Amino acid sequence: MIYSEHTAPNPQSPIKNNTPLRLDVAIVGAGLAGLYALYRLRALGFNCQIIEAGSGVGGTWFWNRYPGARCDIESFQYSYSFSPELEQEWRWTERFAPQEEILAYLNHVADRFSLRDDIIFNCCITSARFDTERNLWILTSSTGFICESRFCVMATGVLSKPREIHLNGQDHFKGPIYSTATWPEHPIDLSDKSVALIGTGASGTQLLPHLVDGVKDITVFQRTPNFSVPTSNALVDSAYEANWKSNYKALREEQFSTPGAVIFDVNSAKASEVSEAELKAEFERRWTEDGGLNFMRSFSDLSSDEASNAIAADFIRSKIAELVEDPDIARKLMPYGYPLDARRLATTDRGFYELFNRPNVRLVSLLEEKIEKVTEYAIVTDRATYSVDAIIMATGFEPMTGALAAMDILGTDGITLCEKWKTRPSAYLGIAMSSLPNLFAVNGPGGPGALQNVFSSSEMVVDWIAECISYLTKNDIKLIEADSEAESKWMEEVQNLAAKTLMIKAPTSGYIYTNEAGERIFLCYSGGYPQYRKHLQEVAEGKYKGFRLY
Ligand code: NAP
């Protein structure tokens, strides 16, 4: 059985007297983008509601409550910029906020701006149909809830649909199976359990250090070895807080001038131009004092120059060799075959590689042995049988497309979005899809996704959508739809930009979708925040260039 306790169907249907709820804008998802969309659209006078599958607000931060879950962007930056009052009153306690604190912040936002009254919880939208005669979207849930709305804003997140993996024989397993992506709210006691952790991406890597002391033993099943860097997390002191609070306006501008809408400590020197001693000193400093994603900013050419990137990757591999006592385990943990940061760099607040020195932690490399089956009490590979009492899946998500593809969204061309995206996920500006009039995705394929601070990019996109809906309403325009040619051109631009980065060199990653024909489609706009903002502005100023308005 897979444990999750957040999806109890709503016992009280929000439908009154069998009358569908009628809205100007239906917002799907009460994560950080959905909450801001409600705030913004309601202020413009639209009748709107959020429909949310979970029992609370927070989206990703509501579901991913596994021990150790924490953001890798600094708290003062990973937050809303729309309200100076909110910026001043909220108190972040840690430099990198843990999940509980981000969830508390989002709950505070929901209360402070009285958003909760306009949120329908425990209601998972399963289908969306466009009524071409009445120009309305009809949204249906598994419990029969029906809402009709002129516009839909899909605020369904970048990483919200867990990747469902089903191991041979998994149903026979007698113990619990947990997922980091739907972690239970109640504490779990694993103290007398042999635990299997499958997956060593950002989530598995963060979870492991918080698990090792509370289990009998743990076997980590690793497929692709990951680069992991320690985070120098700390409590927020009053000087640090005062600096942010007295300079927020300027610091936000600085954030928005960077590619990811994140201020990093960037060293302007190039790795290709400094001595070996300087390289080592800077990497060491970043590793011990200023880690996390700042490690990639040790030198300015690590993301652009393959040779410089390889020097940084070698440094991390040398750290693994230094930290891990058993050379064979160290070898298995060393990532090869893709540039550093081409797959999201993992960050942990309590170390990672050194945990494999512990007597109760075992590593199984799935590159060297294959899982054959799960039995009642074990995971069996082609080399050994590993007895386990509980399994934790940290196997990731279907990024950017998963949540929307899972909804049965039918286009006016008679094709579902899921079918269309099987071959080629695409959205004009990452926001709109041809044959889906009046429907906007805040974080669709072709948008910045996880390459930008998702608070900043979501605020920008929601502002753009809100202004677009206002424009249509003021000008009595009934429908807006992405032109299919503009959509294809946009995705071409997304591929061209990606081709200039090292991220495209990863055989697999969360940024790349590979279709059945083996074609690789880069999902994220990598041109950076300022350039993306410019595109959005130009489209709006050009009276929605690339869209059909009628
Ligand atoms: P992920 O990075 O996609 O990692 C999933 C892991 O599961 C990988 O190790 C993957 O191996 C493995 N896996 C998948 N299918 C498998 C299978 N069938 N058998 C064995 N192993 C399998 O997912 P995630 O760790 O949940 O992280 C997703 C994203 O969330 C990150 O990229 C990041 O953007 C975000 N995140 C951020 C933070 C943070 O802010 N610090 C924390 C957590 C998550 P392969 O690599 O071989 O596919």
PDB file of N, CA and C in Angstrom, residues 156-163 395-405 421 425 443-446 449-450 509-513 523-524:
ATOM      1  N   THR A 156      -0.855  24.383 -11.646  1.00  0.00           N
ATOM      2  CA  THR A 156      -0.698  23.008 -11.166  1.00  0.00           C
ATOM      3  C   THR A 156       0.748  22.632 -10.868  1.00  0.00           C
ATOM      4  N   GLY A 157       1.636  23.619 -10.940  1.00  0.00           N
ATOM      5  CA  GLY A 157       2.998  23.390 -10.457  1.00  0.00           C
ATOM      6  C   GLY A 157       3.952  22.826 -11.485  1.00  0.00           C
ATOM      7  N   VAL A 158       5.228  22.919 -11.135  1.00  0.00           N
ATOM      8  CA  VAL A 158       6.297  22.401 -12.012  1.00  0.00           C
ATOM      9  C   VAL A 158       6.530  20.926 -11.686  1.00  0.00           C
ATOM     10  N   LEU A 159       6.555  20.631 -10.398  1.00  0.00           N
ATOM     11  CA  LEU A 159       6.858  19.271  -9.945  1.00  0.00           C
ATOM     12  C   LEU A 159       5.738  18.832  -9.016  1.00  0.00           C
ATOM     13  N   SER A 160       4.621  18.399  -9.582  1.00  0.00           N
ATOM     14  CA  SER A 160       3.501  18.061  -8.713  1.00  0.00           C
ATOM     15  C   SER A 160       2.958  16.670  -8.986  1.00  0.00           C
ATOM     16  N   LYS A 161       3.227  16.121 -10.164  1.00  0.00           N
ATOM     17  CA  LYS A 161       2.711  14.772 -10.447  1.00  0.00           C
ATOM     18  C   LYS A 161       3.863  13.795 -10.211  1.00  0.00           C
ATOM     19  N   PRO A 162       3.797  13.028  -9.110  1.00  0.00           N
ATOM     20  CA  PRO A 162       4.886  12.082  -8.849  1.00  0.00           C
ATOM     21  C   PRO A 162       5.026  11.071  -9.990  1.00  0.00           C
ATOM     22  N   ARG A 163       6.276  10.728 -10.280  1.00  0.00           N
ATOM     23  CA  ARG A 163       6.519   9.680 -11.289  1.00  0.00           C
ATOM     24  C   ARG A 163       6.125   8.358 -10.644  1.00  0.00           C
ATOM     25  N   THR A 395      11.448   8.900  -6.174  1.00  0.00           N
ATOM     26  CA  THR A 395      11.684   8.660  -7.606  1.00  0.00           C
ATOM     27  C   THR A 395      11.248   9.818  -8.501  1.00  0.00           C
ATOM     28  N   GLY A 396      10.923  10.946  -7.894  1.00  0.00           N
ATOM     29  CA  GLY A 396      10.751  12.153  -8.696  1.00  0.00           C
ATOM     30  C   GLY A 396       9.367  12.353  -9.292  1.00  0.00           C
ATOM     31  N   PHE A 397       9.332  13.192 -10.298  1.00  0.00           N
ATOM     32  CA  PHE A 397       8.075  13.716 -10.831  1.00  0.00           C
ATOM     33  C   PHE A 397       8.044  13.604 -12.353  1.00  0.00           C
ATOM     34  N   GLU A 398       6.879  13.894 -12.898  1.00  0.00           N
ATOM     35  CA  GLU A 398       6.789  14.132 -14.342  1.00  0.00           C
ATOM     36  C   GLU A 398       6.798  15.653 -14.487  1.00  0.00           C
ATOM     37  N   PRO A 399       7.993  16.238 -14.665  1.00  0.00           N
ATOM     38  CA  PRO A 399       8.112  17.691 -14.547  1.00  0.00           C
ATOM     39  C   PRO A 399       7.344  18.448 -15.631  1.00  0.00           C
ATOM     40  N   MET A 400       6.728  19.500 -15.235  1.00  0.00           N
ATOM     41  CA  MET A 400       6.096  20.514 -16.094  1.00  0.00           C
ATOM     42  C   MET A 400       4.867  20.020 -16.860  1.00  0.00           C
ATOM     43  N   THR A 401       4.823  18.764 -17.220  1.00  0.00           N
ATOM     44  CA  THR A 401       3.697  18.279 -18.024  1.00  0.00           C
ATOM     45  C   THR A 401       2.755  17.390 -17.215  1.00  0.00           C
ATOM     46  N   GLY A 402       3.297  16.726 -16.168  1.00  0.00           N
ATOM     47  CA  GLY A 402       2.585  15.622 -15.511  1.00  0.00           C
ATOM     48  C   GLY A 402       1.185  15.972 -15.032  1.00  0.00           C
ATOM     49  N   ALA A 403       1.055  17.068 -14.275  1.00  0.00           N
ATOM     50  CA  ALA A 403      -0.236  17.374 -13.667  1.00  0.00           C
ATOM     51  C   ALA A 403      -1.279  17.702 -14.734  1.00  0.00           C
ATOM     52  N   LEU A 404      -0.866  18.397 -15.777  1.00  0.00           N
ATOM     53  CA  LEU A 404      -1.830  18.772 -16.821  1.00  0.00           C
ATOM     54  C   LEU A 404      -2.172  17.572 -17.698  1.00  0.00           C
ATOM     55  N   ALA A 405      -1.167  16.764 -17.996  1.00  0.00           N
ATOM     56  CA  ALA A 405      -1.431  15.586 -18.833  1.00  0.00           C
ATOM     57  C   ALA A 405      -2.333  14.589 -18.105  1.00  0.00           C
ATOM     58  N   TRP A 421       0.919  15.793 -26.009  1.00  0.00           N
ATOM     59  CA  TRP A 421       2.214  15.952 -25.333  1.00  0.00           C
ATOM     60  C   TRP A 421       3.029  14.674 -25.296  1.00  0.00           C
ATOM     61  N   PRO A 425       5.687  17.778 -25.893  1.00  0.00           N
ATOM     62  CA  PRO A 425       5.105  18.772 -24.984  1.00  0.00           C
ATOM     63  C   PRO A 425       5.408  20.177 -25.494  1.00  0.00           C
ATOM     64  N   ASN A 443       2.919  27.272 -15.356  1.00  0.00           N
ATOM     65  CA  ASN A 443       4.245  26.651 -15.472  1.00  0.00           C
ATOM     66  C   ASN A 443       4.251  25.534 -16.500  1.00  0.00           C
ATOM     67  N   GLY A 444       3.798  25.850 -17.702  1.00  0.00           N
ATOM     68  CA  GLY A 444       3.731  24.830 -18.740  1.00  0.00           C
ATOM     69  C   GLY A 444       5.083  24.568 -19.386  1.00  0.00           C
ATOM     70  N   PRO A 445       5.171  23.518 -20.230  1.00  0.00           N
ATOM     71  CA  PRO A 445       6.424  23.243 -20.946  1.00  0.00           C
ATOM     72  C   PRO A 445       6.772  24.416 -21.845  1.00  0.00           C
ATOM     73  N   GLY A 446       8.046  24.760 -21.873  1.00  0.00           N
ATOM     74  CA  GLY A 446       8.467  25.938 -22.649  1.00  0.00           C
ATOM     75  C   GLY A 446       8.556  27.172 -21.759  1.00  0.00           C
ATOM     76  N   GLY A 449      10.141  27.031 -15.708  1.00  0.00           N
ATOM     77  CA  GLY A 449      10.142  25.865 -14.819  1.00  0.00           C
ATOM     78  C   GLY A 449      11.134  26.009 -13.682  1.00  0.00           C
ATOM     79  N   ALA A 450      11.865  24.935 -13.441  1.00  0.00           N
ATOM     80  CA  ALA A 450      12.777  24.909 -12.285  1.00  0.00           C
ATOM     81  C   ALA A 450      14.070  25.678 -12.552  1.00  0.00           C
ATOM     82  N   SER A 509      17.343  13.886 -17.701  1.00  0.00           N
ATOM     83  CA  SER A 509      17.228  14.836 -16.586  1.00  0.00           C
ATOM     84  C   SER A 509      15.789  15.303 -16.503  1.00  0.00           C
ATOM     85  N   GLY A 510      15.495  16.006 -15.433  1.00  0.00           N
ATOM     86  CA  GLY A 510      14.155  16.549 -15.257  1.00  0.00           C
ATOM     87  C   GLY A 510      13.842  17.659 -16.253  1.00  0.00           C
ATOM     88  N   TYR A 511      14.854  18.143 -16.945  1.00  0.00           N
ATOM     89  CA  TYR A 511      14.616  19.227 -17.904  1.00  0.00           C
ATOM     90  C   TYR A 511      14.310  18.683 -19.306  1.00  0.00           C
ATOM     91  N   ILE A 512      14.538  17.376 -19.475  1.00  0.00           N
ATOM     92  CA  ILE A 512      14.431  16.813 -20.832  1.00  0.00           C
ATOM     93  C   ILE A 512      13.340  15.748 -20.881  1.00  0.00           C
ATOM     94  N   TYR A 513      12.466  15.875 -21.883  1.00  0.00           N
ATOM     95  CA  TYR A 513      11.443  14.857 -22.113  1.00  0.00           C
ATOM     96  C   TYR A 513      11.862  14.057 -23.342  1.00  0.00           C
ATOM     97  N   LEU A 523      12.490  21.014 -21.864  1.00  0.00           N
ATOM     98  CA  LEU A 523      11.191  21.523 -21.423  1.00  0.00           C
ATOM     99  C   LEU A 523      11.221  22.955 -20.901  1.00  0.00           C
ATOM    100  N   CYS A 524      12.408  23.440 -20.531  1.00  0.00           N
ATOM    101  CA  CYS A 524      12.457  24.740 -19.839  1.00  0.00           C
ATOM    102  C   CYS A 524      13.043  25.837 -20.724  1.00  0.00           C
TER     103      CYS A 524
END
